[in-house]
CSV table of C-alpha atoms in Angstrom, one decimal:
chain,number,residue,atom,x,y,z
A,401,GLY,CA,-0.3,0.0,0.0
A,402,GLU,CA,0.9,3.8,0.1
A,403,ASN,CA,3.1,5.2,2.5
A,404,VAL,CA,3.5,8.8,3.3
A,405,GLU,CA,6.3,10.4,5.1
A,406,GLN,CA,6.3,14.0,5.8
A,407,HIS,CA,8.9,16.6,7.5
A,408,PRO,CA,9.2,18.0,9.7
A,409,SER,CA,7.2,17.1,12.3
A,410,THR,CA,7.3,20.5,14.3
A,411,LEU,CA,8.0,23.8,12.6
A,412,SER,CA,8.7,27.2,14.0
A,413,VAL,CA,8.7,30.2,12.2
A,414,GLN,CA,8.7,34.1,12.8
A,415,GLU,CA,5.7,36.4,11.6
A,416,GLY,CA,6.3,37.0,8.0
A,417,ASP,CA,8.5,34.6,7.3
A,418,SER,CA,8.1,31.4,4.7
A,419,ALA,CA,7.4,27.7,6.0
A,420,VAL,CA,8.2,24.9,3.7
A,421,ILE,CA,6.5,21.1,4.4
A,422,LYS,CA,7.8,18.3,2.4
A,423,CYS,CA,6.4,14.9,2.0
A,424,THR,CA,7.3,12.0,-0.2
A,425,TYR,CA,4.8,9.0,-1.4
A,426,SER,CA,5.6,5.2,-2.4
A,427,ASP,CA,2.9,4.5,-5.0
A,428,SER,CA,3.7,5.4,-8.1
A,429,ALA,CA,-0.1,5.1,-8.7
A,430,SER,CA,-0.9,8.1,-6.6
A,431,ASN,CA,-2.0,10.9,-8.4
A,432,TYR,CA,-3.8,13.3,-6.1
A,433,PHE,CA,-2.0,15.1,-3.3
A,434,PRO,CA,-4.6,17.5,-0.9
A,435,TRP,CA,-3.1,19.4,2.4
A,436,TYR,CA,-5.2,19.5,5.5
A,437,LYS,CA,-4.9,22.2,8.0
A,438,GLN,CA,-6.0,21.2,11.6
A,439,GLU,CA,-6.4,24.0,14.2
A,440,LEU,CA,-6.2,23.1,17.6
A,441,GLY,CA,-9.1,21.0,19.1
A,442,LYS,CA,-10.9,21.3,15.3
A,443,ARG,CA,-11.5,19.0,12.4
A,444,PRO,CA,-9.2,18.8,9.6
A,445,GLN,CA,-10.2,21.1,6.4
A,446,LEU,CA,-8.3,21.2,2.8
A,447,ILE,CA,-6.5,24.2,2.1
A,448,ILE,CA,-5.1,23.1,-1.3
A,449,ASP,CA,-4.7,19.9,-3.4
A,450,ILE,CA,-3.1,19.2,-6.7
A,451,ARG,CA,-3.2,16.3,-9.3
A,452,SER,CA,-0.4,14.6,-11.2
A,453,ASN,CA,-0.9,16.4,-14.5
A,454,VAL,CA,-0.2,19.6,-12.7
A,455,GLY,CA,3.5,20.9,-11.4
A,456,GLU,CA,2.5,23.6,-9.2
A,457,LYS,CA,-0.6,25.3,-7.9
A,458,LYS,CA,-1.3,28.6,-6.0
A,459,ASP,CA,-3.7,30.0,-3.9
A,460,GLN,CA,-2.9,33.3,-2.3
A,461,ARG,CA,0.0,32.9,0.3
A,462,ILE,CA,-0.2,29.2,-0.2
A,463,ALA,CA,1.5,27.1,-2.9
A,464,VAL,CA,1.8,23.5,-3.7
A,465,THR,CA,4.7,21.7,-5.9
A,466,LEU,CA,4.8,18.2,-7.1
A,467,ASN,CA,7.7,16.4,-8.3
A,468,LYS,CA,6.2,13.0,-9.5
A,469,THR,CA,9.9,11.6,-10.7
A,470,ALA,CA,11.1,11.8,-7.6
A,471,LYS,CA,7.9,11.1,-5.7
A,472,HIS,CA,7.7,14.1,-3.5
A,473,PHE,CA,5.6,17.4,-2.9
A,474,SER,CA,5.9,20.2,-0.9
A,475,LEU,CA,3.7,23.0,1.0
A,476,HIS,CA,4.9,26.8,0.8
A,477,ILE,CA,3.3,29.2,2.7
A,478,THR,CA,4.5,32.7,2.5
A,479,GLU,CA,4.1,35.7,4.9
A,480,THR,CA,3.1,33.7,7.9
A,481,GLN,CA,0.7,35.0,10.2
A,482,PRO,CA,0.0,33.7,13.7
A,483,GLU,CA,-3.3,32.3,12.5
A,484,ASP,CA,-1.3,29.6,10.0
A,485,SER,CA,-0.5,28.4,13.4
A,486,ALA,CA,-1.7,24.9,13.2
A,487,VAL,CA,-1.2,20.9,12.3
A,488,TYR,CA,-0.7,20.6,8.3
A,489,PHE,CA,-1.2,17.1,6.9
A,490,CYS,CA,-0.4,15.8,3.5
A,491,ALA,CA,-2.0,13.0,2.0
A,492,ALA,CA,-1.8,10.9,-1.6
A,493,SER,CA,-4.2,8.7,-3.3
A,494,PRO,CA,-4.7,7.2,-6.7
A,495,LEU,CA,-7.9,8.4,-8.3
A,496,GLY,CA,-10.0,5.5,-9.9
A,497,ARG,CA,-11.8,5.3,-13.2
A,498,THR,CA,-14.3,7.4,-11.7
A,499,GLY,CA,-12.0,10.3,-10.3
A,500,THR,CA,-12.5,9.2,-6.9
A,501,ALA,CA,-9.9,9.3,-4.4
A,502,SER,CA,-11.1,6.5,-2.2
A,503,LYS,CA,-7.8,5.3,-0.4
A,504,LEU,CA,-6.6,8.4,0.8
A,505,THR,CA,-2.9,7.7,2.9
A,506,PHE,CA,-2.2,10.6,5.3
A,507,GLY,CA,1.5,12.1,6.6
A,508,THR,CA,2.1,12.1,10.2
A,509,GLY,CA,1.6,15.6,10.3
A,510,THR,CA,3.8,19.0,11.1
A,511,ARG,CA,3.0,21.2,13.6
A,512,LEU,CA,3.6,25.0,12.6
A,513,GLN,CA,4.1,27.4,14.9
A,514,VAL,CA,4.5,30.9,13.7
A,515,THR,CA,5.6,33.2,16.4
A,516,LEU,CA,5.4,37.3,16.5
B,307,GLU,CA,-25.9,24.1,6.6
B,308,ALA,CA,-23.5,21.3,5.0
B,309,GLN,CA,-22.2,19.1,7.5
B,310,VAL,CA,-21.0,15.9,9.1
B,311,THR,CA,-22.6,14.8,12.2
B,312,GLN,CA,-20.5,12.4,14.8
B,313,ASN,CA,-21.9,11.1,17.7
B,314,PRO,CA,-21.0,10.7,20.5
B,315,ARG,CA,-18.3,13.4,20.7
B,316,TYR,CA,-16.9,12.1,23.8
B,317,LEU,CA,-17.2,8.4,25.1
B,318,ILE,CA,-15.7,6.4,28.2
B,319,THR,CA,-16.2,2.8,28.3
B,320,VAL,CA,-15.0,-0.5,29.2
B,321,THR,CA,-13.1,-3.3,27.4
B,322,GLY,CA,-15.5,-5.6,25.4
B,323,LYS,CA,-18.6,-3.5,25.7
B,324,LYS,CA,-19.9,-3.1,22.1
B,325,LEU,CA,-20.3,0.6,20.9
B,326,THR,CA,-21.6,2.6,17.8
B,327,VAL,CA,-20.2,5.8,16.7
B,328,THR,CA,-22.9,7.3,14.2
B,329,CYS,CA,-21.9,9.5,11.4
B,330,SER,CA,-24.7,11.4,9.4
B,331,GLN,CA,-24.2,13.9,6.0
B,332,ASN,CA,-26.6,15.7,4.8
B,333,MET,CA,-24.7,17.0,1.5
B,334,ASN,CA,-25.8,13.5,-0.8
B,335,HIS,CA,-22.4,12.7,-0.9
B,336,GLU,CA,-21.6,9.3,-2.1
B,337,TYR,CA,-18.1,8.8,-0.4
B,338,MET,CA,-17.8,8.4,3.3
B,339,SER,CA,-15.0,7.1,5.3
B,340,TRP,CA,-13.8,6.7,9.0
B,341,TYR,CA,-10.2,7.7,10.4
B,342,ARG,CA,-8.5,7.3,13.4
B,343,GLN,CA,-6.3,10.1,14.6
B,344,ASP,CA,-3.4,9.0,17.4
B,345,PRO,CA,-0.3,11.2,18.3
B,346,GLY,CA,2.5,11.0,16.0
B,347,LEU,CA,0.6,8.8,13.4
B,348,GLY,CA,-1.5,11.1,11.8
B,349,LEU,CA,-4.8,10.0,10.4
B,350,ARG,CA,-5.5,6.5,9.5
B,351,GLN,CA,-8.4,5.1,7.3
B,352,ILE,CA,-10.1,2.5,9.0
B,353,TYR,CA,-12.9,1.9,6.2
B,354,TYR,CA,-14.3,3.6,3.5
B,355,SER,CA,-17.8,3.6,1.4
B,356,MET,CA,-18.2,4.5,-2.2
B,357,ASN,CA,-22.1,4.4,-2.1
B,358,VAL,CA,-24.9,2.3,-0.7
B,359,GLU,CA,-24.1,-1.0,0.2
B,360,VAL,CA,-20.4,-0.8,-0.7
B,361,THR,CA,-17.5,-0.7,2.0
B,362,ASP,CA,-14.2,-1.8,1.7
B,363,LYS,CA,-11.2,-1.7,4.4
B,364,GLY,CA,-8.8,0.8,4.9
B,365,ASP,CA,-5.1,0.7,6.5
B,366,VAL,CA,-6.4,-0.4,9.7
B,367,PRO,CA,-9.9,-2.2,10.0
B,368,GLU,CA,-9.0,-4.6,12.6
B,369,GLY,CA,-11.7,-4.6,15.2
B,370,TYR,CA,-14.0,-2.4,13.8
B,371,LYS,CA,-17.0,-2.9,11.4
B,372,VAL,CA,-18.9,-0.7,9.4
B,373,SER,CA,-22.7,-0.6,7.4
B,374,ARG,CA,-23.7,1.4,4.7
B,375,LYS,CA,-27.6,0.9,4.5
B,376,GLU,CA,-28.7,4.2,3.8
B,377,LYS,CA,-26.5,6.8,1.7
B,378,ARG,CA,-26.7,9.9,4.6
B,379,ASN,CA,-25.5,7.4,7.5
B,380,PHE,CA,-22.1,5.5,8.1
B,381,PRO,CA,-22.1,4.0,11.7
B,382,LEU,CA,-18.5,2.5,13.1
B,383,ILE,CA,-19.1,-0.4,15.3
B,384,LEU,CA,-16.6,-1.7,18.0
B,385,GLU,CA,-18.0,-4.9,18.9
B,386,SER,CA,-15.3,-5.9,21.5
B,387,PRO,CA,-13.3,-2.9,22.2
B,388,SER,CA,-10.1,-2.9,23.5
B,389,PRO,CA,-7.6,-0.2,25.0
B,390,ASN,CA,-5.6,0.0,21.6
B,391,GLN,CA,-8.9,1.4,20.0
B,392,THR,CA,-8.6,4.5,22.3
B,393,SER,CA,-8.5,7.2,19.7
B,394,LEU,CA,-10.2,10.4,18.1
B,395,TYR,CA,-12.2,9.0,15.6
B,396,PHE,CA,-13.5,11.2,12.5
B,397,CYS,CA,-15.8,10.8,10.1
B,398,ALA,CA,-15.7,12.1,6.7
B,399,SER,CA,-17.6,12.7,3.2
B,400,SER,CA,-17.0,13.7,-0.2
B,401,SER,CA,-18.7,13.9,-3.2
B,402,ARG,CA,-17.0,11.3,-5.7
B,403,VAL,CA,-17.9,12.7,-9.2
B,404,GLY,CA,-14.9,13.3,-10.9
B,405,GLY,CA,-14.7,16.5,-12.4
B,406,ILE,CA,-16.8,18.5,-10.6
B,407,SER,CA,-15.3,21.4,-8.2
B,408,GLY,CA,-15.2,20.1,-4.7
B,409,ALA,CA,-15.0,16.3,-5.7
B,410,ASN,CA,-12.7,14.4,-3.4
B,411,VAL,CA,-12.6,17.2,-1.2
B,412,LEU,CA,-13.3,15.8,2.3
B,413,THR,CA,-15.3,17.4,5.0
B,414,PHE,CA,-15.1,16.0,8.3
B,415,GLY,CA,-17.0,15.9,11.8
B,416,ALA,CA,-16.1,17.2,14.4
B,417,GLY,CA,-14.5,14.4,15.8
B,418,SER,CA,-15.6,11.4,18.8
B,419,ARG,CA,-13.0,11.3,21.6
B,420,LEU,CA,-13.1,7.7,22.6
B,421,THR,CA,-11.7,6.1,25.6
B,422,VAL,CA,-11.6,1.9,26.4
B,423,LEU,CA,-10.4,1.3,29.9
């Protein structure tokens, strides 16, 4: 099955700096890569996702890059703010013939702390 | 309001006493899934369902059962709970229709914290 490794497990940055979280996956059949943010005591929520036919995707201060050859993908957060403090999870899944990501495998999470 | 509702939110039980965690969604989603979250291990998939009467094992199905008799409901059953099933459980659902914006985006419930003594 799929194995997703995520690094670092904790990350502390100063407000305004950039943060980068990296993930590697093992199954070459995976082609859908979402990132979820979980604030303390809350449920995970999707912040951005990417499919393997795209190498990079941006949404305001957040970007994700994908290197399918090397089987790794990264989350980039620029101009970090205190409200970015949370646990971030990467995930990977193949998309079935109907486009469903049925078996989403998550990384172990990165706790991001943005300090003032 | 579009949501996934789990109950109970908190439960303390004893080894061997059967329990069910209910999950209901009001978004007409085809896909539903259960995850457990443990410190340092992230979110691990227990079971998932592609549609009514269609269920399949995730990565950690041992000790759990599920059913999908109705589209909106996906209960998680622990027939004989053990202490190693102490965890935070999340139910999630998504539209499975490929090509439509929002497909595969998981909407999570608020979580159910289970302690087995």
